[in-house]
Coordinates of N, CA and C in Angstrom, one line a residue:
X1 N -4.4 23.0 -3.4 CA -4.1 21.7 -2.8 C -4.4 20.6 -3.8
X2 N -3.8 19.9 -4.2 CA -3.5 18.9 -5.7 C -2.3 18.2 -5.2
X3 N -2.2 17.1 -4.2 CA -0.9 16.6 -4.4 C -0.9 15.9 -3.2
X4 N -0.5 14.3 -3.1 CA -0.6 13.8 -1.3 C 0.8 13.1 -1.4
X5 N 1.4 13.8 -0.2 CA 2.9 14.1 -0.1 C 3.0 12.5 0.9
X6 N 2.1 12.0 1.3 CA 2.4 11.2 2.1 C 1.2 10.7 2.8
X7 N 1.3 8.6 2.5 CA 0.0 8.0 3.2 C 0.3 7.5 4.5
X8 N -0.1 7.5 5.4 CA -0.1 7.6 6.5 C -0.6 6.2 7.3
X9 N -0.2 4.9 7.2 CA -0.8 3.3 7.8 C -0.6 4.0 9.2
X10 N -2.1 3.7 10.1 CA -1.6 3.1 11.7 C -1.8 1.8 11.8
X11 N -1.0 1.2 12.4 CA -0.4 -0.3 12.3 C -0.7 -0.4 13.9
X12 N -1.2 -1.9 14.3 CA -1.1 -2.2 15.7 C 0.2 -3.1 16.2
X13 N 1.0 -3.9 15.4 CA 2.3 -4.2 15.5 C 3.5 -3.7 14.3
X14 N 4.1 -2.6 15.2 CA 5.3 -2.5 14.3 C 6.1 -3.1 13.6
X15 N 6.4 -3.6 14.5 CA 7.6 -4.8 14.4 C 7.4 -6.0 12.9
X16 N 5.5 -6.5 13.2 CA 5.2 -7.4 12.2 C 5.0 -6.4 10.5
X17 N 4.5 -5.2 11.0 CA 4.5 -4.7 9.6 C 5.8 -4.3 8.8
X18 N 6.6 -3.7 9.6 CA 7.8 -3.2 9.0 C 8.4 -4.3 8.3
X19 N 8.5 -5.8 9.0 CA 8.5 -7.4 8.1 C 7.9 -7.4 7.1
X20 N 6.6 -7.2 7.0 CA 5.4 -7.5 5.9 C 6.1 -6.2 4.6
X21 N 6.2 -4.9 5.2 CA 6.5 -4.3 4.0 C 7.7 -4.0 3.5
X22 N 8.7 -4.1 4.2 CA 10.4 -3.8 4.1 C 10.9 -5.4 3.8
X23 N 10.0 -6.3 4.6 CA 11.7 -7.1 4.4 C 10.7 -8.1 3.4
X24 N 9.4 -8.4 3.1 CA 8.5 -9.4 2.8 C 8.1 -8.9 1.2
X25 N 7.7 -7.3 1.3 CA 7.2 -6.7 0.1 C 8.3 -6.0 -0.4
X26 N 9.0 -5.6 0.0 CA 10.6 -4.8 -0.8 C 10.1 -3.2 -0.7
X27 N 9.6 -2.9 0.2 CA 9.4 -1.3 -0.4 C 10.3 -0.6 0.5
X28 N 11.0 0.0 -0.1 CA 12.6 0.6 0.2 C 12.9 1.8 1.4
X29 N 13.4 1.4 2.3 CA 13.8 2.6 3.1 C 15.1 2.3 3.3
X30 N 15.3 3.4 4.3 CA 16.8 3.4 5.4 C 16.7 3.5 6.4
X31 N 15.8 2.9 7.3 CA 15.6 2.3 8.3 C 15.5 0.8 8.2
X32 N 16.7 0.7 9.9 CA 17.2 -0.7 9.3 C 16.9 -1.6 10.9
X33 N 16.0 -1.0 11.4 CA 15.6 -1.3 12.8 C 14.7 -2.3 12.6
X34 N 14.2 -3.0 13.5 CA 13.0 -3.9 13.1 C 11.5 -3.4 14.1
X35 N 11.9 -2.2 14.6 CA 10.4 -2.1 15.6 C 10.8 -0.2 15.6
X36 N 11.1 0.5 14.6 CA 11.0 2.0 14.9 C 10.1 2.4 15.6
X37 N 9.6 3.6 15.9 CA 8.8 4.4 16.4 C 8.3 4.6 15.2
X38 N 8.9 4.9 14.0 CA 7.8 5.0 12.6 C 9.2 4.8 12.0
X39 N 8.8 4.6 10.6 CA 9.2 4.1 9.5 C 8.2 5.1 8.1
X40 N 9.4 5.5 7.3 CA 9.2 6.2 5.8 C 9.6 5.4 5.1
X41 N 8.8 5.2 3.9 CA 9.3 4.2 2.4 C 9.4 5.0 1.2
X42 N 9.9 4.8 0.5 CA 10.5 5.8 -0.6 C 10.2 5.1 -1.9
X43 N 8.6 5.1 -1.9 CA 8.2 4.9 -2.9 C 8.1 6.1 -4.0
X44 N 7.7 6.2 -5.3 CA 7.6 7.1 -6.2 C 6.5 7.8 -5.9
X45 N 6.8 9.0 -6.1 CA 5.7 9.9 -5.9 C 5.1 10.2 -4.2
X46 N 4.8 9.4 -4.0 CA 3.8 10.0 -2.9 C 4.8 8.6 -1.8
X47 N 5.5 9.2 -0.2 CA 5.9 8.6 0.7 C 4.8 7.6 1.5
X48 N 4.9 6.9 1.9 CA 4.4 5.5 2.5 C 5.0 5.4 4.1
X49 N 3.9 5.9 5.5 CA 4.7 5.7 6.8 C 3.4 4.9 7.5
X50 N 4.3 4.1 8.0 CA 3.8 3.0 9.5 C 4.1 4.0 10.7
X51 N 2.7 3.9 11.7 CA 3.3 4.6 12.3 C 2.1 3.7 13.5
X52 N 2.8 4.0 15.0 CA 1.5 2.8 15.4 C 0.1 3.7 16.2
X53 N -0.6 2.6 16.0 CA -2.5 2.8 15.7 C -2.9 4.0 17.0
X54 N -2.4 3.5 18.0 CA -2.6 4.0 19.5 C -2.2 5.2 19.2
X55 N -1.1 5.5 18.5 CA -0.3 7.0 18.8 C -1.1 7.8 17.7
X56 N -1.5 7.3 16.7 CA -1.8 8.0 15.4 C -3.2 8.5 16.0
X57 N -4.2 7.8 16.7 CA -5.3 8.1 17.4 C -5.3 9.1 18.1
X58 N -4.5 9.0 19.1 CA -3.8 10.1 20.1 C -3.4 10.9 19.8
X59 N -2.9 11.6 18.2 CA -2.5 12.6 17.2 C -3.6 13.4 16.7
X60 N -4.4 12.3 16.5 CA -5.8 13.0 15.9 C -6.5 13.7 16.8
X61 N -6.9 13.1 17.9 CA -7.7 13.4 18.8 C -7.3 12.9 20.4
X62 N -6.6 13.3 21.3 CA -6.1 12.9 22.3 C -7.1 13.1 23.3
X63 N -8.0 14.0 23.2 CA -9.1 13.1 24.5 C -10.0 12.2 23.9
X64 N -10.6 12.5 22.3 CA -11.7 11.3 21.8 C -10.7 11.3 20.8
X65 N -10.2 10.0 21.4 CA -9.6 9.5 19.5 C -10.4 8.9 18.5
X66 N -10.4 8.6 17.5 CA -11.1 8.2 16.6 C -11.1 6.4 17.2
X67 N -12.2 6.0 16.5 CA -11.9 4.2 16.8 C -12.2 4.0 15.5
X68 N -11.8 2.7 14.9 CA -11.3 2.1 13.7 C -12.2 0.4 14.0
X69 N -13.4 0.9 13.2 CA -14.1 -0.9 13.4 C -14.6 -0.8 11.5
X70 N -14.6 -2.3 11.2 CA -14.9 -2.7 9.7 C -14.2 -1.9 8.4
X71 N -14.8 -2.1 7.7 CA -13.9 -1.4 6.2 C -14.3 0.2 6.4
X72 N -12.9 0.5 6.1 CA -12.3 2.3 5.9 C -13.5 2.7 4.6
X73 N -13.2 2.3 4.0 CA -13.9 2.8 2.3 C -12.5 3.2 1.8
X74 N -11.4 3.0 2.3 CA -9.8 2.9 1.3 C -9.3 2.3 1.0
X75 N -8.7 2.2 0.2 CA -7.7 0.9 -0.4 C -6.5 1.6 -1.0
X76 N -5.7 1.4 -1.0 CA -4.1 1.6 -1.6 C -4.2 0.9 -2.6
X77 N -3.3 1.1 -4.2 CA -3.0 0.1 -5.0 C -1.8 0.3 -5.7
X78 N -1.3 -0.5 -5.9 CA 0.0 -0.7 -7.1 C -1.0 -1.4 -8.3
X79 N -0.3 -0.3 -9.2 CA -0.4 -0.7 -10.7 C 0.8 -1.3 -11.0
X80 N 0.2 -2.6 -11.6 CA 1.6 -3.1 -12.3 C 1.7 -2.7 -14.1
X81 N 2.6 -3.3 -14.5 CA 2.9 -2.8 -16.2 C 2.6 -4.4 -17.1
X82 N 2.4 -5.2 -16.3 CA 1.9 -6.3 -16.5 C 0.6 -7.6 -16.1
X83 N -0.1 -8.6 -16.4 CA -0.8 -9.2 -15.9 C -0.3 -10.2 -15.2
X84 N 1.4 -10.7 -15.5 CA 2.0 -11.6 -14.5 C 2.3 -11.0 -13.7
X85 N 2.9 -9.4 -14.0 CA 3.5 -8.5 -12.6 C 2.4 -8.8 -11.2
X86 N 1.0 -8.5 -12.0 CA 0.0 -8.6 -10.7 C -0.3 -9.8 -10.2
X87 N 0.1 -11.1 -10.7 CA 0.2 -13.0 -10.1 C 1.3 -12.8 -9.1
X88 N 2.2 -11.9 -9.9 CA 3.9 -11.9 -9.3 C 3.5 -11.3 -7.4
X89 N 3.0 -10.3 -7.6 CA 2.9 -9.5 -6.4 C 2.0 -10.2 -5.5
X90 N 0.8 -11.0 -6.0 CA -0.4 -11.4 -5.2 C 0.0 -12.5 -4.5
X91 N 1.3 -12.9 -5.2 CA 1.8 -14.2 -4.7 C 2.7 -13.9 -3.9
X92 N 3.2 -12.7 -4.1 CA 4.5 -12.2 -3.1 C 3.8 -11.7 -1.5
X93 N 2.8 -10.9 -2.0 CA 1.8 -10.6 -0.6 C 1.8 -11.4 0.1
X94 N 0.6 -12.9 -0.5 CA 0.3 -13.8 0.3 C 1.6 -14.6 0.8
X95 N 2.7 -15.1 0.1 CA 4.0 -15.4 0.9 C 4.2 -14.9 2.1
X96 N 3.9 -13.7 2.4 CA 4.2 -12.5 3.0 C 3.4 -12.7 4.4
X97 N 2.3 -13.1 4.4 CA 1.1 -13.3 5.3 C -0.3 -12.4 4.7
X98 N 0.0 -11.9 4.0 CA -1.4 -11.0 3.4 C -2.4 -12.1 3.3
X99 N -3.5 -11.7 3.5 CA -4.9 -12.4 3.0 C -5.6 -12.2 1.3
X100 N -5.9 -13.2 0.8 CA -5.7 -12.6 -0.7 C -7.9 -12.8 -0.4
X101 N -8.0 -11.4 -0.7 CA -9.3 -10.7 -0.5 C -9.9 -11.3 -2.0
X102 N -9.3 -10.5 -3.2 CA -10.0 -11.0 -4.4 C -8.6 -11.7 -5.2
X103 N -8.8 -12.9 -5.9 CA -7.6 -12.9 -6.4 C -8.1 -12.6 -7.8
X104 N -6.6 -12.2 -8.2 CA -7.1 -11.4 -9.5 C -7.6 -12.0 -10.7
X105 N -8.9 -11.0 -11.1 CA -9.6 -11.5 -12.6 C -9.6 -10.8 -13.3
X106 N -10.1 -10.5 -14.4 CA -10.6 -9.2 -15.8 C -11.7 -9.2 -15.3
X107 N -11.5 -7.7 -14.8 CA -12.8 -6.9 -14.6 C -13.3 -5.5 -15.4
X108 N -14.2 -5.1 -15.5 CA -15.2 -4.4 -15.7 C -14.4 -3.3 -17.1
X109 N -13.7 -2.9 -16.2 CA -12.9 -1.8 -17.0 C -11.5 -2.0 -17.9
X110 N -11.7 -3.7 -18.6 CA -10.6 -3.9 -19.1 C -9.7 -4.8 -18.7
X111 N -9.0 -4.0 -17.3 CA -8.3 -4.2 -16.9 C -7.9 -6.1 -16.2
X112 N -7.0 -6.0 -15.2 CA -6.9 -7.9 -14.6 C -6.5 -7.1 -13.0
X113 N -7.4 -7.4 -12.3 CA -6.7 -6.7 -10.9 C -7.5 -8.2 -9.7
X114 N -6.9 -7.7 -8.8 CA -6.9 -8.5 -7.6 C -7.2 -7.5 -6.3
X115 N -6.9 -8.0 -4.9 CA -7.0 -7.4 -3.9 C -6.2 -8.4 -2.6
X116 N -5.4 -7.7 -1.9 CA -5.0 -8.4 -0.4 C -4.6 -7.4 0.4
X117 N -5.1 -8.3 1.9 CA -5.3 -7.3 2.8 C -4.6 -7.7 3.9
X118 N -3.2 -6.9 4.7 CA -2.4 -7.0 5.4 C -2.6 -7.3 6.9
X119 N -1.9 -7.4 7.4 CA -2.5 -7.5 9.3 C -2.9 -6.9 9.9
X120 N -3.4 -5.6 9.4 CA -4.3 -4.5 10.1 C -5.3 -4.1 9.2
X121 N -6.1 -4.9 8.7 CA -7.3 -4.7 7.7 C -7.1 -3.9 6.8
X122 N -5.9 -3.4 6.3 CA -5.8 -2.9 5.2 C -5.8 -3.1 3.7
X123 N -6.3 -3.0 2.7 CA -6.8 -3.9 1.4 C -5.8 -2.7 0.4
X124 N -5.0 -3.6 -0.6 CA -4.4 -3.0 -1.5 C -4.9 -4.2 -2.6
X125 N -5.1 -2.9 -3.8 CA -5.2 -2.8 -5.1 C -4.3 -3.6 -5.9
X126 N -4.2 -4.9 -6.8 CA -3.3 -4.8 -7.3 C -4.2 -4.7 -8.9
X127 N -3.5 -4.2 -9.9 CA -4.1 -3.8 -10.7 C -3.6 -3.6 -11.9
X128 N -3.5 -4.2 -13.2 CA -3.2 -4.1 -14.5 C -3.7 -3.7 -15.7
X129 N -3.4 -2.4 -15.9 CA -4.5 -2.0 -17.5 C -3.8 -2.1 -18.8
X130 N -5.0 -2.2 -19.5 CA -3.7 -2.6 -21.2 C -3.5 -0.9 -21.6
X131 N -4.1 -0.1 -20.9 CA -4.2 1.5 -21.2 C -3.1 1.9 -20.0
X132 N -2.6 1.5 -19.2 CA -2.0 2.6 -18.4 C -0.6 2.9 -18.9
X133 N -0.4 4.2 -18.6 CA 1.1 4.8 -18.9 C 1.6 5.0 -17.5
X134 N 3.1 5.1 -17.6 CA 3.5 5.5 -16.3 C 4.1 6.7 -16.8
X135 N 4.4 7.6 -15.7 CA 5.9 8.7 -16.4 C 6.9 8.4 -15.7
X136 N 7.8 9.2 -15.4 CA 9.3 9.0 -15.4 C 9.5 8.7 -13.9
X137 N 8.6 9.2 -13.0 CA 8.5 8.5 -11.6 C 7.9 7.0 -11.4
X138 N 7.0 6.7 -12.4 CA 6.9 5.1 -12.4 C 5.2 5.4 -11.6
X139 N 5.0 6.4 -12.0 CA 3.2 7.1 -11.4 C 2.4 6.8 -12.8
X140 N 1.0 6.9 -12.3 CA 0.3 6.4 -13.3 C 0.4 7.8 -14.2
X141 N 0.2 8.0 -15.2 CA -0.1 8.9 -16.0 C -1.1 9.2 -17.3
X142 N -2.2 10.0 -16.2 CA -3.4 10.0 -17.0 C -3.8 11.1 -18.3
X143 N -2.7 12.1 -18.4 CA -3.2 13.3 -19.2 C -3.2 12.6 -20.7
X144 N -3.5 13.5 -21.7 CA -3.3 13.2 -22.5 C -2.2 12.9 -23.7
X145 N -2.9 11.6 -24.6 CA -1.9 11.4 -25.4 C -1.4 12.1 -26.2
X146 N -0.1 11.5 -26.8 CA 0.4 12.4 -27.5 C 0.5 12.0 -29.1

């Protein structure tokens, strides 16, 4: 097992997220509904599904569902290929309704990243290295150089 085919948001309003990420953030489906029962995004590499919070609970555990209070210890991120890419996006977020959590600085590892966090306490990564490679799916790529 080496490989995550698919991240899994439970969302408490469909309707508002599928806005926030389809029509606010651009991340691509073919679903063209505004309130699905779930929603797939066809991002690179690894699929992206909203799916809502009550049902996903009820999936896990339908007589004790899990409950969801304060920070997960997760975060999602997009790497960008640039340090305006990551202004570009943080600004696109917050347009969006995101809460801009950290806005971005040069931190620790080089790098220039930030953080915002959507209408279900969710915190994404945005994040720029002068070291990152992508490969041909537009994924980070860590092995070695050549």
């Amino acid at each position: 097992m080496n490989r995550i085919n698919l991240i899994c948001l439970g969302v408490r309003n469909m309707e508002k997220s599928v806005q926030f990420y389809r029509d606010q953030l651009g991340f691509q489906t073919g679903e063209t509904r505004e309130n699905p029962e779930i929603i797939f995004f066809n991002t690179s590499g690894t699929k992206l599904e909203l799916y809502p919070l009550e049902e996903l609970a009820k999936d896990i555990g339908k007589e004790n569902p899990p409950v969801r209070s304060g920070f997960s210890g997760i975060t999602l991120a997009y790497n960008a290929k640039s340090r305006s890419e990551v202004d570009e996006v943080m600004e696109r977020a917050q347009k969006a309704g995101a809460v801009i959590a950290k806005k971005p600085v040069d931190v620790f590892w080089g790098g220039y990243s930030g953080y915002f966090q959507d209408s279900d306490g969710y915190h994404w990564e945005v994040a720029y290295g002068p070291d990152f490679r992508f490969d041909e799916q537009d994924m980070l790529d860590f092995g070695p150089r050549d």
